[in-house]
Amino acid sequence: MTKRKTVAVIGGGVSGLAAAKAFDERGHRVLGFERSHDLGGVWEPSRSYPDVQTQSPKDLYRFTDMPMPESYPEWPKGPQVHAYLHAYADKHKLCRLFRLNTRVQSMEKRADGGKGWTLTLEAAGKTWSEEFDFVAVCTGQFSNKNIMRHPGQAEFEAAGGNVMHSSEYTDSNLADGKRVVVLGGSKSATDIVVNAARNGARSVTMVYREPVWRVPYFVGGINFKRLLYMRAQEQQFNSWGRSPIRKAVFAAFTPLIWANFRGLETLLKLQLKLKKWDMVPDGPIEKDASCSLPIVTPGLFEGFENGSIKPIRSTFERYEEGQVVLANGDKLPCDLAVLAVGWKLGVPYLAQTYQDKLIEPDGQYRVFRLAVNPDLPDMGFVGFNSSFCTILSAEMIANWLVRYADGKLANQPSADVMRKNIDEMLEWKRHERPAAKVYGGLCSAPFHFRHFDELLADMGATKRKRANPVAEQFSYPNADAYGDFLKSTPQYTAC
């Protein structure tokens, strides 16, 4: 018999909803805590910049039991994703489980030495503590802004200039009549420069440090999901734990793999005119592909062509009155500086003694299956397995985590097994595939299928692949199919 637990779910975004559902449907008492006034995480409108939309097509960005509405476009906008998440929460009655406007201040092991954790919580000016048998940390990788300051910022702002993080650019009117300079080359940076150029900015400049491979929604007229999300394509990357035989097979096909990726690079260079804009990356795409691979914002390269957006390869050095001075010596007139410099990884409410067990000195996270640390029992992470199909990844890891917490995995790992696997994965990331170190090593892309295969095997799924081998090998992950795979795992209810 599985004992019912009291489970804390920290965060009410995609990952929090997935975790709340997974633990709730297994019979546990779930209490969710969301620091903002609404569910939705990064898709909550007050945290989103205008025109934000998914990087993944809607049939990849969904839960297994609920497709996005047919009326949605292929790449849904932020308000549509937010509405979809609310509809999912309503379908599974998840809103009843969450306390909004409630912040987790700290997280400590229970003082009485028992299993579980004590959370110190704050809401409406009041602070209190609650004990939990298990904690699911679902704040993901985009909850703490990376705040960057440069010399002269105070004087720049005092003279009327405005500096903000990309998540604070929530109104297109902010750009109207302004000379806008955006620091960064990520998807958020390119979304914002396109939005600013389309909404009355006097000038728009994108300052980026290094060129990266970018993938348009359609590569040579073909939806990129049909090119980059296949198991056959994934197998061309140097994944972890390869046997000598698999390494030999990989080596035998290396010339064909090399030709495949050079062909893709050539197509991207020609289609996007990367050489013209000094945006040809230094490294090969097969070595650089990870969660940091941005999708091209529609209108970006068109903006370069018509002069409404100017790309400059450099970085900010300092501010002066009415301008930004770059490291290359350029001085850019500026009224509004938007810093699209990402987010800080971390679990700030977790005491340093526990963070030291979780995070290596070089910033890599010690997590088994991107979900748990054997030296931090009775807790786990949903949303650390970042990918190009984020919602499906969160749902898969949430279902794995509840079984792990209940000791119900078919392959329940011991602490020693987890430590050994963690060390092997860290070795692979550091020496065989450095691109896998992005985001603290918390990224399953481009190995979606391999990651899901491991989770399903651990859960004891009797179905792990589609019946049609051609579809399984040459098509993208199918959410409906993964719903069936999850149903094939042993079912149980805590009581």
Coordinates of C-alpha atoms in Angstrom, one line a residue:
M1 CA 0.0 0.0 0.0
T2 CA 1.3 3.5 -0.9
K3 CA 0.9 6.0 1.9
R4 CA -0.7 9.3 1.0
K5 CA 1.7 12.2 1.2
T6 CA 1.3 16.0 1.7
V7 CA 3.1 17.4 -1.3
A8 CA 4.2 21.0 -1.9
V9 CA 4.3 22.1 -5.6
I10 CA 6.3 25.3 -5.9
G11 CA 5.3 27.3 -9.0
G12 CA 2.1 27.5 -11.0
G13 CA 3.4 27.5 -14.6
V14 CA 3.6 24.6 -17.1
S15 CA 5.7 22.5 -14.8
G16 CA 3.6 23.2 -11.6
L17 CA 0.4 22.3 -13.4
A18 CA 1.9 19.0 -14.6
A19 CA 3.2 18.1 -11.2
A20 CA 0.0 19.1 -9.4
K21 CA -2.0 16.9 -11.7
A22 CA 0.4 13.9 -11.4
F23 CA 0.5 13.9 -7.6
D24 CA -3.2 14.7 -7.2
E25 CA -4.4 11.9 -9.5
R26 CA -2.3 9.5 -7.5
G27 CA -4.2 10.5 -4.4
H28 CA -1.8 12.7 -2.6
R29 CA -2.7 15.9 -0.8
V30 CA -1.3 18.7 -3.0
L31 CA -0.7 22.3 -2.0
G32 CA 0.7 24.5 -4.7
F33 CA 2.3 27.9 -4.2
E34 CA 2.5 30.6 -6.9
R35 CA 4.1 33.9 -6.2
S36 CA 2.2 35.9 -8.8
H37 CA -1.5 36.7 -9.0
D38 CA -2.3 34.1 -11.6
L39 CA -1.3 30.7 -13.0
G40 CA 0.7 30.4 -16.2
G41 CA 4.3 31.1 -15.3
V42 CA 6.2 32.9 -18.1
W43 CA 2.9 32.9 -20.1
E44 CA 1.1 35.0 -17.6
P45 CA 0.5 38.3 -19.5
S46 CA 2.2 40.6 -17.0
R47 CA 5.4 38.6 -17.4
S48 CA 5.3 38.4 -21.2
Y49 CA 6.6 40.8 -23.8
P50 CA 4.2 41.7 -26.7
D51 CA 3.9 39.3 -29.6
V52 CA 5.6 36.5 -27.7
Q53 CA 4.8 33.1 -29.2
T54 CA 5.9 29.5 -28.9
Q55 CA 9.2 28.3 -30.4
S56 CA 7.5 25.0 -31.0
P57 CA 4.5 24.2 -33.1
K58 CA 1.3 23.7 -31.2
D59 CA 1.2 19.9 -31.7
L60 CA 4.5 19.7 -29.9
Y61 CA 3.7 22.2 -27.2
R62 CA 0.8 20.5 -25.5
F63 CA -0.3 18.0 -22.8
T64 CA -1.0 14.4 -23.8
D65 CA -4.7 14.5 -22.9
M66 CA -5.6 18.0 -24.3
P67 CA -4.6 19.3 -27.8
M68 CA -4.5 23.0 -28.4
P69 CA -7.7 24.4 -30.1
E70 CA -7.8 23.9 -33.9
S71 CA -8.4 27.6 -34.2
Y72 CA -4.9 28.3 -32.8
P73 CA -2.2 29.1 -35.3
E74 CA 0.7 26.7 -35.8
W75 CA 2.8 28.8 -33.4
P76 CA 0.4 30.2 -30.8
K77 CA 0.8 33.6 -29.2
G78 CA 1.3 34.2 -25.5
P79 CA -2.3 34.9 -24.6
Q80 CA -3.4 31.8 -26.4
V81 CA -1.0 29.6 -24.5
H82 CA -2.1 31.3 -21.2
A83 CA -5.7 30.5 -22.0
Y84 CA -4.8 26.9 -22.9
L85 CA -3.0 26.4 -19.6
H86 CA -6.1 27.8 -17.7
A87 CA -8.3 25.4 -19.7
Y88 CA -6.1 22.5 -18.7
A89 CA -6.2 23.6 -15.1
D90 CA -10.0 23.8 -15.3
K91 CA -10.3 20.4 -16.9
H92 CA -8.4 18.8 -14.0
K93 CA -9.6 21.1 -11.3
L94 CA -6.1 22.2 -10.4
C95 CA -6.9 25.8 -9.4
R96 CA -8.3 24.5 -6.1
L97 CA -4.8 23.2 -5.3
F98 CA -2.9 26.5 -5.6
R99 CA -2.5 29.5 -3.3
L100 CA -1.7 32.6 -5.4
N101 CA 0.3 35.6 -4.3
T102 CA 2.2 33.2 -2.0
R103 CA 6.0 33.2 -2.0
V104 CA 8.3 30.5 -0.7
Q105 CA 10.9 32.3 1.5
S106 CA 13.0 29.3 2.6
M107 CA 13.1 25.5 2.5
E108 CA 14.7 23.5 5.3
K109 CA 14.8 19.8 6.3
R110 CA 12.3 19.2 9.1
A111 CA 13.6 20.1 12.5
D112 CA 12.3 16.9 14.1
G113 CA 14.5 14.9 11.8
G114 CA 11.6 13.3 10.1
K115 CA 11.3 12.9 6.3
G116 CA 10.3 15.9 4.3
W117 CA 10.8 19.6 4.4
T118 CA 9.5 22.7 6.1
L119 CA 8.6 25.6 3.9
T120 CA 8.5 29.2 5.2
L121 CA 5.8 31.0 3.3
E122 CA 4.8 34.6 2.9
A123 CA 1.5 36.1 1.7
A124 CA -0.3 39.4 2.4
G125 CA 2.4 40.5 4.8
K126 CA 2.2 37.4 6.9
T127 CA 4.8 34.7 7.3
W128 CA 4.2 31.1 8.5
S129 CA 5.7 27.6 8.2
E130 CA 4.2 24.3 6.9
E131 CA 5.6 20.8 6.8
F132 CA 5.5 18.6 3.7
D133 CA 6.4 14.9 3.1
F134 CA 7.7 15.8 -0.4
V135 CA 8.4 19.0 -2.4
A136 CA 8.2 19.3 -6.1
V137 CA 10.2 22.4 -7.2
C138 CA 8.5 23.6 -10.4
T139 CA 9.9 27.1 -10.9
G140 CA 11.8 26.0 -14.0
Q141 CA 14.6 28.0 -15.5
F142 CA 12.8 31.3 -16.1
S143 CA 11.7 32.6 -12.7
N144 CA 14.7 34.8 -11.6
K145 CA 15.7 37.7 -13.8
N146 CA 19.4 38.1 -14.7
I147 CA 19.8 41.7 -13.7
M148 CA 22.7 43.4 -15.4
R149 CA 24.1 46.9 -14.8
H150 CA 26.7 48.8 -16.7
P151 CA 28.7 51.9 -15.7
G152 CA 26.8 55.2 -16.2
Q153 CA 23.3 53.6 -15.9
A154 CA 22.1 55.9 -13.1
E155 CA 23.1 59.0 -15.0
F156 CA 21.5 57.6 -18.2
E157 CA 18.3 57.0 -16.4
A158 CA 18.4 60.4 -14.6
A159 CA 18.6 62.1 -18.0
G160 CA 15.4 60.3 -19.1
G161 CA 16.7 57.0 -20.4
N162 CA 15.0 53.7 -19.6
V163 CA 16.7 50.4 -18.9
M164 CA 14.7 47.2 -18.4
H165 CA 14.9 43.4 -18.5
S166 CA 13.2 41.8 -21.5
S167 CA 10.4 40.4 -19.3
E168 CA 9.5 44.0 -18.4
Y169 CA 8.9 45.0 -22.0
T170 CA 5.2 44.3 -21.7
D171 CA 3.7 47.1 -23.8
S172 CA 4.5 47.9 -27.4
N173 CA 3.9 51.6 -26.7
L174 CA 7.2 51.6 -24.8
A175 CA 9.0 51.7 -28.1
D176 CA 6.9 54.4 -29.8
G177 CA 9.1 57.3 -30.9
K178 CA 12.1 55.8 -29.0
R179 CA 15.6 54.9 -30.1
V180 CA 15.7 51.3 -28.9
V181 CA 18.8 49.2 -28.3
V182 CA 18.3 45.5 -27.3
L183 CA 21.2 43.6 -25.8
G184 CA 21.2 39.9 -26.6
G185 CA 20.7 37.5 -29.5
S186 CA 18.2 35.1 -28.1
K187 CA 14.6 34.5 -29.2
S188 CA 13.3 37.1 -26.7
A189 CA 15.8 39.7 -28.1
T190 CA 14.8 39.1 -31.7
D191 CA 11.1 39.1 -30.8
I192 CA 11.5 42.5 -29.1
V193 CA 13.5 44.1 -31.9
V194 CA 10.8 43.1 -34.4
N195 CA 8.0 44.3 -32.2
A196 CA 9.8 47.6 -31.6
A197 CA 10.4 48.2 -35.3
R198 CA 6.7 47.5 -36.0
N199 CA 5.5 49.8 -33.3
G200 CA 6.9 53.2 -34.1
A201 CA 10.4 53.1 -32.8
R202 CA 12.7 55.8 -34.3
S203 CA 15.5 53.3 -34.6
V204 CA 16.1 49.7 -33.4
T205 CA 19.5 48.1 -32.9
M206 CA 20.2 44.5 -31.8
V207 CA 23.6 44.1 -30.1
Y208 CA 24.7 40.5 -29.8
R209 CA 28.0 39.0 -28.6
E210 CA 28.3 35.9 -30.7
P211 CA 26.4 34.5 -33.7
V212 CA 24.5 31.3 -33.1
W213 CA 22.7 28.9 -35.4
R214 CA 19.1 30.0 -35.9
V215 CA 16.4 27.9 -37.4
P216 CA 13.4 29.5 -39.3
Y217 CA 9.9 28.0 -38.9
F218 CA 10.3 26.7 -42.4
V219 CA 13.7 25.4 -43.7
G220 CA 13.6 25.4 -47.4
G221 CA 9.9 25.5 -47.3
I222 CA 9.6 22.5 -44.9
N223 CA 8.3 22.9 -41.4
F224 CA 11.3 22.5 -39.2
K225 CA 9.5 20.0 -36.9
R226 CA 9.7 17.5 -39.8
L227 CA 13.4 18.0 -40.1
L228 CA 14.9 18.4 -36.6
Y229 CA 12.5 16.5 -34.2
M230 CA 12.9 13.1 -35.7
R231 CA 14.4 10.1 -33.9
A232 CA 16.5 9.5 -37.0
Q233 CA 18.0 13.0 -36.7
E234 CA 18.5 12.7 -33.0
Q235 CA 20.6 9.6 -33.5
Q236 CA 23.1 11.6 -35.5
F237 CA 24.2 13.5 -32.4
N238 CA 26.7 12.1 -29.9
S239 CA 24.5 11.0 -27.1
W240 CA 25.5 9.6 -23.7
G241 CA 26.2 6.1 -22.7
R242 CA 26.9 4.7 -26.1
S243 CA 28.2 1.1 -26.2
P244 CA 31.3 0.3 -28.1
I245 CA 29.1 -1.2 -30.9
R246 CA 27.0 2.0 -31.1
K247 CA 30.1 4.1 -31.2
A248 CA 31.5 1.9 -34.0
V249 CA 28.2 2.3 -36.0
F250 CA 28.2 6.0 -35.4
A251 CA 31.8 6.3 -36.6
A252 CA 30.9 4.3 -39.8
F253 CA 28.2 6.7 -40.6
T254 CA 30.2 9.8 -39.7
P255 CA 30.8 10.9 -43.3
L256 CA 27.1 10.8 -44.1
I257 CA 26.2 12.6 -40.8
W258 CA 28.8 15.3 -41.6
A259 CA 27.3 15.7 -45.1
N260 CA 23.8 16.0 -43.7
F261 CA 24.7 18.8 -41.3
R262 CA 26.8 20.6 -43.8
G263 CA 23.9 20.6 -46.1
L264 CA 21.6 22.0 -43.4
E265 CA 24.1 24.7 -42.6
T266 CA 24.4 25.7 -46.2
L267 CA 20.7 25.9 -46.5
L268 CA 20.5 28.1 -43.4
K269 CA 23.3 30.4 -44.6
L270 CA 21.6 30.9 -48.0
Q271 CA 18.1 31.3 -46.8
L272 CA 18.9 33.7 -44.0
K273 CA 21.9 35.3 -45.7
L274 CA 24.0 34.8 -42.5
K275 CA 27.3 35.8 -44.1
K276 CA 25.9 39.2 -45.1
W277 CA 24.9 40.0 -41.5
D278 CA 28.1 38.5 -39.9
M279 CA 26.0 35.9 -38.3
V280 CA 27.7 32.7 -39.4
P281 CA 28.6 30.8 -36.2
D282 CA 32.1 29.5 -35.5
G283 CA 31.0 26.0 -34.5
P284 CA 29.2 23.3 -36.5
I285 CA 25.5 23.0 -35.8
E286 CA 25.6 19.4 -34.7
K287 CA 27.9 20.4 -31.8
D288 CA 26.1 23.5 -30.8
A289 CA 22.5 22.3 -31.0
S290 CA 20.8 22.5 -27.6
C291 CA 18.0 24.3 -25.8
S292 CA 19.8 27.6 -26.6
L293 CA 19.2 27.1 -30.3
P294 CA 16.8 30.0 -31.2
I295 CA 14.0 29.9 -33.7
V296 CA 14.0 32.8 -36.1
T297 CA 11.4 35.5 -35.3
P298 CA 9.3 36.2 -38.4
G299 CA 10.3 39.7 -39.7
L300 CA 13.8 39.7 -38.2
F301 CA 15.9 39.2 -41.3
E302 CA 13.4 41.2 -43.3
G303 CA 14.0 44.0 -40.8
F304 CA 17.8 43.7 -41.4
E305 CA 17.1 44.0 -45.2
N306 CA 14.9 47.1 -45.0
G307 CA 17.0 48.8 -42.4
S308 CA 14.4 49.0 -39.7
I309 CA 16.6 46.8 -37.5
K310 CA 20.4 47.1 -37.3
P311 CA 22.4 44.1 -36.0
I312 CA 25.8 44.9 -34.4
R313 CA 28.2 42.3 -33.1
S314 CA 29.5 43.6 -29.8
T315 CA 28.3 44.2 -26.2
F316 CA 27.5 47.1 -23.8
E317 CA 30.4 48.7 -22.1
R318 CA 28.8 51.7 -20.5
Y319 CA 26.0 54.3 -20.7
E320 CA 26.3 58.0 -21.4
E321 CA 23.6 60.6 -21.5
G322 CA 21.3 59.6 -24.4
Q323 CA 23.5 56.8 -25.7
V324 CA 25.0 53.4 -25.1
V325 CA 28.7 52.9 -25.7
L326 CA 29.7 49.5 -27.0
A327 CA 32.9 47.5 -26.5
N328 CA 33.9 48.1 -30.1
G329 CA 33.7 51.8 -29.5
D330 CA 30.4 52.5 -31.3
K331 CA 28.1 55.0 -29.6
L332 CA 24.4 54.3 -30.2
P333 CA 21.8 56.9 -29.6
C334 CA 19.4 55.3 -27.1
D335 CA 16.3 56.2 -25.1
L336 CA 15.3 52.6 -24.2
A337 CA 17.7 49.8 -23.5
V338 CA 16.2 46.3 -23.3
L339 CA 18.4 43.7 -21.7
A340 CA 17.4 40.3 -23.2
V341 CA 20.1 38.6 -21.1
G342 CA 18.1 35.7 -19.8
W343 CA 17.4 34.3 -16.4
K344 CA 19.4 33.1 -13.4
L345 CA 19.3 29.4 -12.6
G346 CA 18.9 28.5 -9.0
V347 CA 16.7 27.6 -6.1
P348 CA 17.2 30.7 -4.0
Y349 CA 14.9 29.6 -1.1
L350 CA 17.0 26.4 -0.7
A351 CA 19.6 26.8 2.0
Q352 CA 23.2 27.1 0.8
T353 CA 24.2 23.8 2.4
Y354 CA 21.7 22.0 0.2
Q355 CA 22.5 24.0 -2.9
D356 CA 26.1 22.9 -2.5
K357 CA 24.9 19.3 -2.8
L358 CA 22.9 20.2 -5.9
I359 CA 25.2 22.4 -7.9
E360 CA 28.8 21.7 -8.9
P361 CA 31.5 24.5 -8.7
D362 CA 31.2 25.0 -12.5
G363 CA 27.5 25.5 -12.3
Q364 CA 26.4 22.0 -13.5
Y365 CA 23.5 20.4 -11.6
R366 CA 23.8 17.0 -10.0
V367 CA 20.4 15.6 -10.9
F368 CA 19.4 12.1 -11.9
R369 CA 17.1 12.0 -14.9
L370 CA 17.2 15.8 -14.7
A371 CA 14.8 15.4 -11.7
V372 CA 16.3 14.3 -8.4
N373 CA 19.4 14.4 -6.3
P374 CA 20.2 11.4 -4.1
D375 CA 21.6 13.6 -1.4
L376 CA 18.4 15.7 -1.2
P377 CA 15.7 13.2 -0.4
D378 CA 12.0 13.9 -0.5
M379 CA 12.2 16.5 -3.2
G380 CA 12.5 16.7 -6.9
F381 CA 12.3 19.0 -9.9
V382 CA 9.8 19.4 -12.7
G383 CA 10.8 21.7 -15.5
F384 CA 14.5 21.2 -15.2
N385 CA 14.4 18.9 -18.2
S386 CA 14.2 21.8 -20.6
S387 CA 13.5 21.0 -24.3
F388 CA 11.8 22.0 -27.5
C389 CA 8.6 20.3 -26.4
T390 CA 8.4 21.8 -22.9
I391 CA 4.9 20.8 -21.9
L392 CA 5.3 17.2 -22.9
S393 CA 8.7 17.1 -21.1
A394 CA 7.2 18.5 -17.9
E395 CA 4.3 16.0 -18.0
M396 CA 6.7 13.0 -18.6
I397 CA 9.0 14.0 -15.7
A398 CA 6.1 14.8 -13.4
N399 CA 4.7 11.3 -13.9
W400 CA 8.2 9.8 -13.3
L401 CA 8.7 11.9 -10.2
V402 CA 5.5 10.9 -8.4
R403 CA 6.4 7.2 -8.9
Y404 CA 9.9 7.9 -7.7
A405 CA 8.5 9.6 -4.6
D406 CA 6.2 6.6 -3.9
G407 CA 8.9 4.0 -4.6
K408 CA 6.7 2.8 -7.5
L409 CA 9.2 3.0 -10.4
A410 CA 9.8 -0.4 -12.1
N411 CA 13.5 0.6 -12.0
Q412 CA 13.6 2.3 -8.7
P413 CA 17.2 3.6 -8.5
S414 CA 19.4 3.4 -5.4
A415 CA 21.4 6.4 -4.2
D416 CA 24.6 4.8 -5.4
V417 CA 23.1 4.1 -8.9
M418 CA 22.0 7.7 -9.1
R419 CA 25.3 9.1 -8.1
K420 CA 27.1 6.9 -10.6
N421 CA 24.8 8.0 -13.4
I422 CA 25.1 11.7 -12.5
D423 CA 28.9 11.4 -12.6
E424 CA 28.8 9.7 -16.0
M425 CA 26.4 12.3 -17.4
L426 CA 28.6 15.1 -16.1
E427 CA 31.6 13.5 -17.7
W428 CA 29.8 13.3 -21.0
K429 CA 28.6 17.0 -20.8
R430 CA 32.0 18.3 -19.9
H431 CA 34.1 16.3 -22.4
E432 CA 32.1 14.7 -25.1
R433 CA 29.3 17.2 -25.7
P434 CA 30.0 20.7 -24.1
A435 CA 26.8 22.1 -25.7
A436 CA 24.9 20.0 -23.2
K437 CA 26.3 22.2 -20.3
V438 CA 23.9 25.0 -21.3
Y439 CA 21.5 26.0 -18.6
G440 CA 23.5 24.2 -15.9
G441 CA 23.2 20.9 -17.9
L442 CA 19.5 21.0 -17.5
C443 CA 18.4 20.4 -21.1
S444 CA 17.3 17.2 -22.8
A445 CA 17.4 18.7 -26.3
P446 CA 18.2 17.5 -28.9
F447 CA 17.7 14.1 -27.2
H448 CA 13.9 14.2 -26.6
F449 CA 13.3 10.6 -27.6
R450 CA 16.3 9.2 -25.6
H451 CA 15.2 11.1 -22.5
F452 CA 11.6 9.9 -22.8
D453 CA 12.7 6.3 -23.5
E454 CA 14.6 6.3 -20.2
L455 CA 11.7 7.7 -18.2
L456 CA 9.2 5.2 -19.7
A457 CA 11.5 2.3 -19.0
D458 CA 11.9 3.4 -15.4
M459 CA 8.1 3.7 -15.1
G460 CA 7.6 0.2 -16.5
A461 CA 5.7 1.2 -19.6
T462 CA 4.7 -1.8 -21.8
K463 CA 4.4 0.6 -24.8
R464 CA 7.3 3.0 -25.6
K465 CA 7.1 3.3 -29.3
R466 CA 4.5 3.8 -32.0
A467 CA 3.4 0.7 -33.9
N468 CA 4.4 2.3 -37.2
P469 CA 8.2 2.1 -37.2
V470 CA 8.5 4.6 -40.0
A471 CA 6.4 7.2 -38.1
E472 CA 8.4 6.4 -35.0
Q473 CA 11.8 6.9 -36.7
F474 CA 11.0 9.8 -39.0
S475 CA 8.3 11.9 -37.3
Y476 CA 8.3 14.2 -34.3
P477 CA 7.2 13.2 -30.8
N478 CA 3.4 12.6 -30.7
A479 CA 1.7 13.7 -27.6
D480 CA -1.3 11.4 -28.0
A481 CA 1.1 8.4 -28.4
Y482 CA 2.9 9.4 -25.2
G483 CA -0.4 9.6 -23.5
D484 CA -1.0 5.9 -24.4
F485 CA 2.6 5.1 -23.3
L486 CA 1.9 6.6 -19.9
K487 CA -1.4 4.6 -19.6
S488 CA 0.6 1.4 -20.2
T489 CA 2.6 2.0 -16.9
P490 CA 1.5 0.3 -13.7
Q491 CA -1.3 2.3 -12.1
Y492 CA -1.9 2.8 -8.4
T493 CA -3.5 5.1 -5.9
A494 CA -2.1 6.3 -2.6
C495 CA -4.3 6.0 0.5

